[in-house]
Short mmCIF file of C-alpha atoms and ligand atoms in Angstrom, two decimals:
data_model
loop_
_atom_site.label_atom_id
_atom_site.label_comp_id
_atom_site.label_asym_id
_atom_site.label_seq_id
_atom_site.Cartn_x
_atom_site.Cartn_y
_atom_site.Cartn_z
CA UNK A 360 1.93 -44.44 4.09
CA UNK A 361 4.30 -43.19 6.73
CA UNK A 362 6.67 -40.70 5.59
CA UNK A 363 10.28 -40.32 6.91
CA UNK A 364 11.87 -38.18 3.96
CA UNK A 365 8.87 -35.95 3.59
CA UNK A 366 7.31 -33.28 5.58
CA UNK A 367 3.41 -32.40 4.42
CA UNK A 368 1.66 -29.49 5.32
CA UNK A 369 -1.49 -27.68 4.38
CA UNK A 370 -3.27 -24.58 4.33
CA UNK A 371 -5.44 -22.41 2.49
CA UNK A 372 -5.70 -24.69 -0.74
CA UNK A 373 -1.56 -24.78 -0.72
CA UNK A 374 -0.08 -27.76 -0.34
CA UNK A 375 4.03 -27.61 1.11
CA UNK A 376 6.18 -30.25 1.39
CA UNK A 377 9.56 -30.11 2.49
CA UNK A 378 12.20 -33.04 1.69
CA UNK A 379 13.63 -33.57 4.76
CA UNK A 380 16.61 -35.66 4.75
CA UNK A 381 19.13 -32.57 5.72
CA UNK A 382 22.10 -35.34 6.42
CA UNK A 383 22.48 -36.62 2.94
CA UNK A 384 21.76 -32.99 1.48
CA UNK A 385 18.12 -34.57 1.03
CA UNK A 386 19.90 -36.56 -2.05
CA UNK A 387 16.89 -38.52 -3.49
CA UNK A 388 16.68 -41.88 -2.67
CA UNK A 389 14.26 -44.79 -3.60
CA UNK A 390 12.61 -44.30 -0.18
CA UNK A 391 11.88 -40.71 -1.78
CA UNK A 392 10.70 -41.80 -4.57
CA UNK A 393 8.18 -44.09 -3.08
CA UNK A 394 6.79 -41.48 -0.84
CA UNK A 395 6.70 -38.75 -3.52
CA UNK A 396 4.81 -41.06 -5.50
CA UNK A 397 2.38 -41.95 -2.39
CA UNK A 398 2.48 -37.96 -2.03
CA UNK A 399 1.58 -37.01 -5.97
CA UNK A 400 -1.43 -40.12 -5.74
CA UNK A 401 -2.82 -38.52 -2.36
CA UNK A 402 -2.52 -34.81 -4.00
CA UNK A 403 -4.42 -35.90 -7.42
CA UNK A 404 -7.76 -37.15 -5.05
CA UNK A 405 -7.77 -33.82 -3.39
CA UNK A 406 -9.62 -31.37 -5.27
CA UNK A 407 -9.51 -28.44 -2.41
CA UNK A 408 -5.52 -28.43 -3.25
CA UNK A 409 -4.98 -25.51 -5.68
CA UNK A 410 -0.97 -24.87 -5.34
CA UNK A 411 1.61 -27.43 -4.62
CA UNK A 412 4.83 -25.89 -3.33
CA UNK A 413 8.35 -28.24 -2.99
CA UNK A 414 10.93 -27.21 -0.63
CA UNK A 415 13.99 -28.88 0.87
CA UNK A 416 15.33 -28.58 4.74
CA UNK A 417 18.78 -27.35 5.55
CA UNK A 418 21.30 -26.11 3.45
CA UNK A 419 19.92 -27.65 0.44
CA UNK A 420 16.77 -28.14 -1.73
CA UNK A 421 18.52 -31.36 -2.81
CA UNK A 422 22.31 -32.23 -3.66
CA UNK A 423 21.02 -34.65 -6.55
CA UNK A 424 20.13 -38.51 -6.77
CA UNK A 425 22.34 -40.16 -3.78
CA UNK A 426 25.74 -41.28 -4.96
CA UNK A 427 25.55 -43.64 -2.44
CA UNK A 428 22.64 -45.50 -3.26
CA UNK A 429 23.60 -45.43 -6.64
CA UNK A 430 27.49 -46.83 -6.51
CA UNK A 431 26.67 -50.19 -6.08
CA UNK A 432 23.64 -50.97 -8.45
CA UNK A 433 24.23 -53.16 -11.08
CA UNK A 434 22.61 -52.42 -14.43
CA UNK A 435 19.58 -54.16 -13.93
CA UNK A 436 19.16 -52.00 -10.48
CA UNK A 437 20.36 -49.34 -12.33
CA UNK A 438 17.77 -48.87 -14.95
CA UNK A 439 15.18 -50.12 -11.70
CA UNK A 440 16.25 -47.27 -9.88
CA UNK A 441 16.26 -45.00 -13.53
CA UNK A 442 12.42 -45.71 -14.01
CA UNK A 443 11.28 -45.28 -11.14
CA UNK A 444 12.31 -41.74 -10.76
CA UNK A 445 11.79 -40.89 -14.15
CA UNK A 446 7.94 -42.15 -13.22
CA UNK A 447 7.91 -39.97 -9.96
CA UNK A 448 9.34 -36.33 -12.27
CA UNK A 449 6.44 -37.58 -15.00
CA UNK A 450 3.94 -37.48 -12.54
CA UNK A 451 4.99 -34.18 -11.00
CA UNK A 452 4.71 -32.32 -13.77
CA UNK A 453 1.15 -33.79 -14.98
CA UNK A 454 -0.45 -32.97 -11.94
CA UNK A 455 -2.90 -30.55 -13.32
CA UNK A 456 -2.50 -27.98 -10.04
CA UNK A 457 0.65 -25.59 -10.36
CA UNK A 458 3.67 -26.48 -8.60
CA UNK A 459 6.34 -24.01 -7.58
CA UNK A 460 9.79 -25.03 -6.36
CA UNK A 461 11.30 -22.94 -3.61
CA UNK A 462 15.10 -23.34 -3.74
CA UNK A 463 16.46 -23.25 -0.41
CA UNK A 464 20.05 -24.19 -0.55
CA UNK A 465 21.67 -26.57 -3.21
CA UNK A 466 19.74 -27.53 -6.27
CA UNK A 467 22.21 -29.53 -8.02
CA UNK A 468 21.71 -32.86 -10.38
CA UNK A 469 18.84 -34.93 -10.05
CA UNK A 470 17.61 -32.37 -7.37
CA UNK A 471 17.96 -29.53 -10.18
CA UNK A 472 16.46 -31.72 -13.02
CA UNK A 473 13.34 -32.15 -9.88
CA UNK A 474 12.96 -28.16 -9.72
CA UNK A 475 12.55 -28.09 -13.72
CA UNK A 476 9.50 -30.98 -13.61
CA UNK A 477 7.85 -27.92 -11.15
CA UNK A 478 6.13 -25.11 -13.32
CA UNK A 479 8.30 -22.15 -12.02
CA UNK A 480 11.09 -21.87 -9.57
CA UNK A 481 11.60 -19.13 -6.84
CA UNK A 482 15.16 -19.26 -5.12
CA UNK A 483 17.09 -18.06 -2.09
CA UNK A 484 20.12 -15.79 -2.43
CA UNK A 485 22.07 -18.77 -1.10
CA UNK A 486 20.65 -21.07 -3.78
CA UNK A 487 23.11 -23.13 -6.21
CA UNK A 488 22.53 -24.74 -9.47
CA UNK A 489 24.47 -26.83 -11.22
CA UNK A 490 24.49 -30.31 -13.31
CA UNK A 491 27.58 -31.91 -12.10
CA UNK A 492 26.81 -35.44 -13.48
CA UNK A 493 30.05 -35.02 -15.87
CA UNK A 494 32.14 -35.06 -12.56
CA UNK A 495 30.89 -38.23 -12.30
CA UNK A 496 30.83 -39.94 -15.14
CA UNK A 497 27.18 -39.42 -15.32
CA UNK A 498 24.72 -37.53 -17.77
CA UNK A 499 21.83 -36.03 -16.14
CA UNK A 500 19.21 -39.40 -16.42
CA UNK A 501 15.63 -37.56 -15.59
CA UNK A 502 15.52 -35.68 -18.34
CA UNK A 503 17.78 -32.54 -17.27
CA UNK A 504 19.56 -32.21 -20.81
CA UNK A 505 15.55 -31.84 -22.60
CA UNK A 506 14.07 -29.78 -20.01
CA UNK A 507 17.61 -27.18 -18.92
CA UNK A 508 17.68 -26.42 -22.83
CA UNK A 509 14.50 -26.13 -23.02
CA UNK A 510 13.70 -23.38 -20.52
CA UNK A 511 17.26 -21.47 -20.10
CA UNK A 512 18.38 -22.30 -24.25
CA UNK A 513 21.19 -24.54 -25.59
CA UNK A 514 24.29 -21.99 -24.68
CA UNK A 515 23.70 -21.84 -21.81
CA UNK A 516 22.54 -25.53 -21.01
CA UNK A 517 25.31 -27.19 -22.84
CA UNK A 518 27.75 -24.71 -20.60
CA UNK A 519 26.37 -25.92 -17.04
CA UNK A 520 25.70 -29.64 -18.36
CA UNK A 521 29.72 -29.79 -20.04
CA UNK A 522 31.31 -27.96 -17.35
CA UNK A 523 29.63 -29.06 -14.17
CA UNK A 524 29.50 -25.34 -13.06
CA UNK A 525 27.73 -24.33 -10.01
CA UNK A 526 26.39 -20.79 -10.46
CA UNK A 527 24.41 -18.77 -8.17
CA UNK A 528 20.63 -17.34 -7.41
CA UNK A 529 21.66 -14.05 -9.47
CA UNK A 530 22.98 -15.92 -12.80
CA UNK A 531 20.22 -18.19 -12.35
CA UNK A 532 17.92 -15.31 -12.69
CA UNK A 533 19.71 -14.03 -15.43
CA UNK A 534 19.13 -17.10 -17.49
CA UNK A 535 15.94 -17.21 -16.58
CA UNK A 536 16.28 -20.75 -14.61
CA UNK A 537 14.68 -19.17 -11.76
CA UNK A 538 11.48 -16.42 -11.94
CA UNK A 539 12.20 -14.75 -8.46
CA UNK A 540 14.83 -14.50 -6.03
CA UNK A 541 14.24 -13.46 -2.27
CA UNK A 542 16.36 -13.42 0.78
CA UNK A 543 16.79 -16.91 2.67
CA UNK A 544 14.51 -15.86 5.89
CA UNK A 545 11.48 -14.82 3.22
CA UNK A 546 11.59 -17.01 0.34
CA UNK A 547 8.83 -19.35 1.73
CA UNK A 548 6.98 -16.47 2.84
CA UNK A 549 6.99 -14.69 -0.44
CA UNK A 550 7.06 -17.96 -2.45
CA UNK A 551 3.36 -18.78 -1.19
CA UNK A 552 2.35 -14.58 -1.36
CA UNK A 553 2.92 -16.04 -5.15
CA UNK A 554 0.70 -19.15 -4.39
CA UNK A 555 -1.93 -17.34 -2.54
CA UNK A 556 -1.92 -14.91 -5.53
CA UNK A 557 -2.63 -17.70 -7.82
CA UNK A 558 -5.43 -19.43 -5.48
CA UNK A 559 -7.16 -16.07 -6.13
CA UNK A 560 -7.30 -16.66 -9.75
CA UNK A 561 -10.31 -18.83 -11.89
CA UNK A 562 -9.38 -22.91 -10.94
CA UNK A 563 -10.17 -24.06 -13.80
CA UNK A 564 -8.54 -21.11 -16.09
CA UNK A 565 -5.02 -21.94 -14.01
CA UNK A 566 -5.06 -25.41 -14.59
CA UNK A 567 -6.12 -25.24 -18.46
CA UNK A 568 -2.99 -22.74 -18.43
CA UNK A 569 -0.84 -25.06 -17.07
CA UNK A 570 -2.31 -27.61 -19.77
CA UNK A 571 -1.95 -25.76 -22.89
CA UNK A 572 1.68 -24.26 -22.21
CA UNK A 573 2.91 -27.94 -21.73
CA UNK A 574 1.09 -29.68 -24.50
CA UNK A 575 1.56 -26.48 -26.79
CA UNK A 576 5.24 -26.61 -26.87
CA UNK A 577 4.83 -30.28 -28.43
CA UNK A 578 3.12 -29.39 -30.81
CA UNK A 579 4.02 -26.86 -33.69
CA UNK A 580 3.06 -23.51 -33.45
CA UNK A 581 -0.68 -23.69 -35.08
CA UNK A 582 -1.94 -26.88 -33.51
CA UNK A 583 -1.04 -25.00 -30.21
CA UNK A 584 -2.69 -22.08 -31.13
CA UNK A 585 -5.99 -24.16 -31.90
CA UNK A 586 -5.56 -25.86 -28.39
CA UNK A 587 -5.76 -22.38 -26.86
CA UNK A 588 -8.76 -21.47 -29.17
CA UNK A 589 -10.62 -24.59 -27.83
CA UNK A 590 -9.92 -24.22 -24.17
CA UNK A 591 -10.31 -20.59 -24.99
CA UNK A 592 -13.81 -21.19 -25.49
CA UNK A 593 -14.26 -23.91 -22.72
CA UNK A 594 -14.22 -21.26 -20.12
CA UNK A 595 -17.16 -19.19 -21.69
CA UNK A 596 -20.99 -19.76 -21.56
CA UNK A 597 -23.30 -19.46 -18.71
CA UNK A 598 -22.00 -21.62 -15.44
CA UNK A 599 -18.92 -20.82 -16.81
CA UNK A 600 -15.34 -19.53 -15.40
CA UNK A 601 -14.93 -16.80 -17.99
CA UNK A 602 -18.48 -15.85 -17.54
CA UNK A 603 -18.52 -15.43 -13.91
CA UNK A 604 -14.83 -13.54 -14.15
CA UNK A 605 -16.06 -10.82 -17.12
CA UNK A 606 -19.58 -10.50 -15.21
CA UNK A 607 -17.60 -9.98 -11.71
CA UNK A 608 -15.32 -6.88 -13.29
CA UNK A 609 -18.53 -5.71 -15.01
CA UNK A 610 -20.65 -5.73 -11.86
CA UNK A 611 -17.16 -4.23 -9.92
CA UNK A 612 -17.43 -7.06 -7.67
CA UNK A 613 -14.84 -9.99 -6.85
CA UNK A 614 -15.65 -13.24 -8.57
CA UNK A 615 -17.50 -15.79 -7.12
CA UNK A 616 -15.65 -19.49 -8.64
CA UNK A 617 -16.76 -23.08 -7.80
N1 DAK B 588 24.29 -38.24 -2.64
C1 DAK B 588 24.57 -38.76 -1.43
N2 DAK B 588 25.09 -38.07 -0.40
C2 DAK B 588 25.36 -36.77 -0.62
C3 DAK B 588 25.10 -36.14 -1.86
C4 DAK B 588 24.54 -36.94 -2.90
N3 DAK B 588 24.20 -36.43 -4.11
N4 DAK B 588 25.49 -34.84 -1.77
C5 DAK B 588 25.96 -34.68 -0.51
N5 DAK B 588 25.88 -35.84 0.19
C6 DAK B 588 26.30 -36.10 1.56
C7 DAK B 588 27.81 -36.04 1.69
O1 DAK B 588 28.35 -37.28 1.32
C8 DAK B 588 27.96 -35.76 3.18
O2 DAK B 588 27.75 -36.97 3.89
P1 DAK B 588 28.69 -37.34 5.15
O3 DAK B 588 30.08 -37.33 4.64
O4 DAK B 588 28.42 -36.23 6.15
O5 DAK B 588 28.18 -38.69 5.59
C9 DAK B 588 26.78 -34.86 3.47
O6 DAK B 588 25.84 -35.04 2.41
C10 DAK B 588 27.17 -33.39 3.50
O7 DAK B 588 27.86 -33.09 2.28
P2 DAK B 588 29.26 -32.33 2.24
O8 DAK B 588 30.03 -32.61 3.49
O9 DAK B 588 29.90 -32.67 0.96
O10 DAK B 588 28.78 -30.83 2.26
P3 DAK B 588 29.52 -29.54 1.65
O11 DAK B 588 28.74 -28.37 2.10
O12 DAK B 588 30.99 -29.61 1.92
O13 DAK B 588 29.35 -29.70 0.07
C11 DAK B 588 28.10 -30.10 -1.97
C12 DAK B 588 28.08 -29.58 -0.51
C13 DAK B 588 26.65 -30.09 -2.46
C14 DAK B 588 28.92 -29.15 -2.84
C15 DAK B 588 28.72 -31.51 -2.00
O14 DAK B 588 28.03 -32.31 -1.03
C16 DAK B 588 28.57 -32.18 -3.32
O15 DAK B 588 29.28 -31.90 -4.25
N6 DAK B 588 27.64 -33.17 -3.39
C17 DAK B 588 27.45 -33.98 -4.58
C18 DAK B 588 26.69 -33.18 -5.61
C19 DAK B 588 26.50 -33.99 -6.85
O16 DAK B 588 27.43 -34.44 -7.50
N7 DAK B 588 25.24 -34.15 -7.19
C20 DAK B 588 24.84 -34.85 -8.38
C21 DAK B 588 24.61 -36.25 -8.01
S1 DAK B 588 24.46 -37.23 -9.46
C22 DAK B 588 19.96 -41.03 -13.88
C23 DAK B 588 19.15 -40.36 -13.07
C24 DAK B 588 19.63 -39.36 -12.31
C25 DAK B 588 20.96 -39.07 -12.31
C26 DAK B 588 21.81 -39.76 -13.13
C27 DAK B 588 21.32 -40.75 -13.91
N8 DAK B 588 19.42 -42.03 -14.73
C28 DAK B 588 17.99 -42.14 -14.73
C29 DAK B 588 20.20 -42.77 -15.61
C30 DAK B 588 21.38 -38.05 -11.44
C31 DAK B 588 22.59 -38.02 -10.96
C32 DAK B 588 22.91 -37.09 -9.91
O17 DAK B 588 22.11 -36.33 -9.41
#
């Protein structure tokens, strides 16, 4: 598929993609969502991709689902339009590779709820954050009420989801909504010094990571315990990740994995 919102690039086992629609505030459209979804397919059949990192162009990462698409649907289009991104964020966050947003510019509705399907977020100074749905009428529809109280707690959620708030990279830090902030001319430089770093580390180990964080936190506390205890063990054995990892600091060499 030809892309016109999205800009691929490659390198080193990272993946980048910018969302390039700087006009709109790259607002997600149903062009984006078919090429994301194109995008995620393509990425899951490439096994020498290790990091996926999300980016926007311009002054934002993405201003939210576009109003003007939206306006006009009726309800049938409505819940069309509903599914099919809520499909696209699903399929984000089950890839099994990591996948970092870097937060250019404005992160704000749909294109904030986007950023919290990604496993951690890095953010420019000149980031913004906000749910502003209530401005509109709305309530966040790809599942920003679940995930923003999950990762930043309900206080501080239900503030930014009732008041339509827009804070900034430094509160978003605060509240843990972001992991790093950087200056706007280094964030994609530093953001993949953070993918690089993880490229370095055991494949397999990263992704079952990945794996048991998510599915542990649906499950109560001792069933995700004995999820780690099983992958735990998956990595061990001769052939093995954890094998070749202990044996590698033993022998004071760098690991060799496949
Ligand atoms: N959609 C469409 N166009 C947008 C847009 C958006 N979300 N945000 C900005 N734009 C367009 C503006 O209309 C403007 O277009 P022109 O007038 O130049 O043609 C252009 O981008 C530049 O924007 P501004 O001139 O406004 O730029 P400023 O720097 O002055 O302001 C701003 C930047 C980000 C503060 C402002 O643009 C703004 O407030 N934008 C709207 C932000 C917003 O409300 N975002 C949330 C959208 S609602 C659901 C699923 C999802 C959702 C809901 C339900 N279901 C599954 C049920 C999600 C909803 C949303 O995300």
């Amino acid at each position: 598929m030809e892309y016109e919102i999205l800009k691929p690039e490659m390198k080193d086992g990272i993946a980048v993609v910018t969302i390039s629609r700087p006009k709109a505030l790259n607002a997600l459209n149903t062009r984006f969502f078919e090429e994301m979804d194109d995008y995620i397919a393509n990425l899951k059949n490439d096994n020498s991709i290790k990091v996926l990192v999300i980016t926007g162009d311009g002054k934002a990462f993405v201003a939210g689902a576009d109003i003007a698409e939206m306006v006009n649907k009726n309800k049938e289009e409505g819940s069309a339009f509903s599914r099919l991104g809520q499909a696209t964020f699903r399929s984000l966050e089950k890839l099994s590779i990591p996948v970092i947003a870097a937060i250019n510019g404005f992160a704000l509705g749909g294109g904030l709820e986007l950023t919290m399907a990604c496993d951690f977020r890095t953010a420019s100074t000149k980031a913004k954050f906000g749910q502003p749905e209530v401005s509109l009428g709305l309530i966040p529809g790809y599942a920003g009420t679940q995930r923003l109280s999950r990762l930043v707690g309900q206080g501080d959620a239900l503030y930014l989801l009732m008041t339509a708030d827009m804070i900034g990279a430094d509160d978003a830090l605060r509240i843990g909504l972001v992991q790093k902030v950087f200056e706007p001319e280094v964030l994609m430089e530093e953001t993949l010094k953070i993918a690089k770093s993880i490229v370095s580390k055991g494949p397999k180990a990263v992704k079952l990571i990945k794996q048991v964080v998510r599915n542990g936190l649906a499950m109560d506390f001792d069933k995700g315990s004995e999820l780690e205890a099983q992958q735990f063990g998956s990595l061990f054995g001769e052939g093995n990740e954890g094998k070749e990892g202990m044996s590698a600091f033993l022998e004071k060499r760098k690991p060799e994995w496949n």
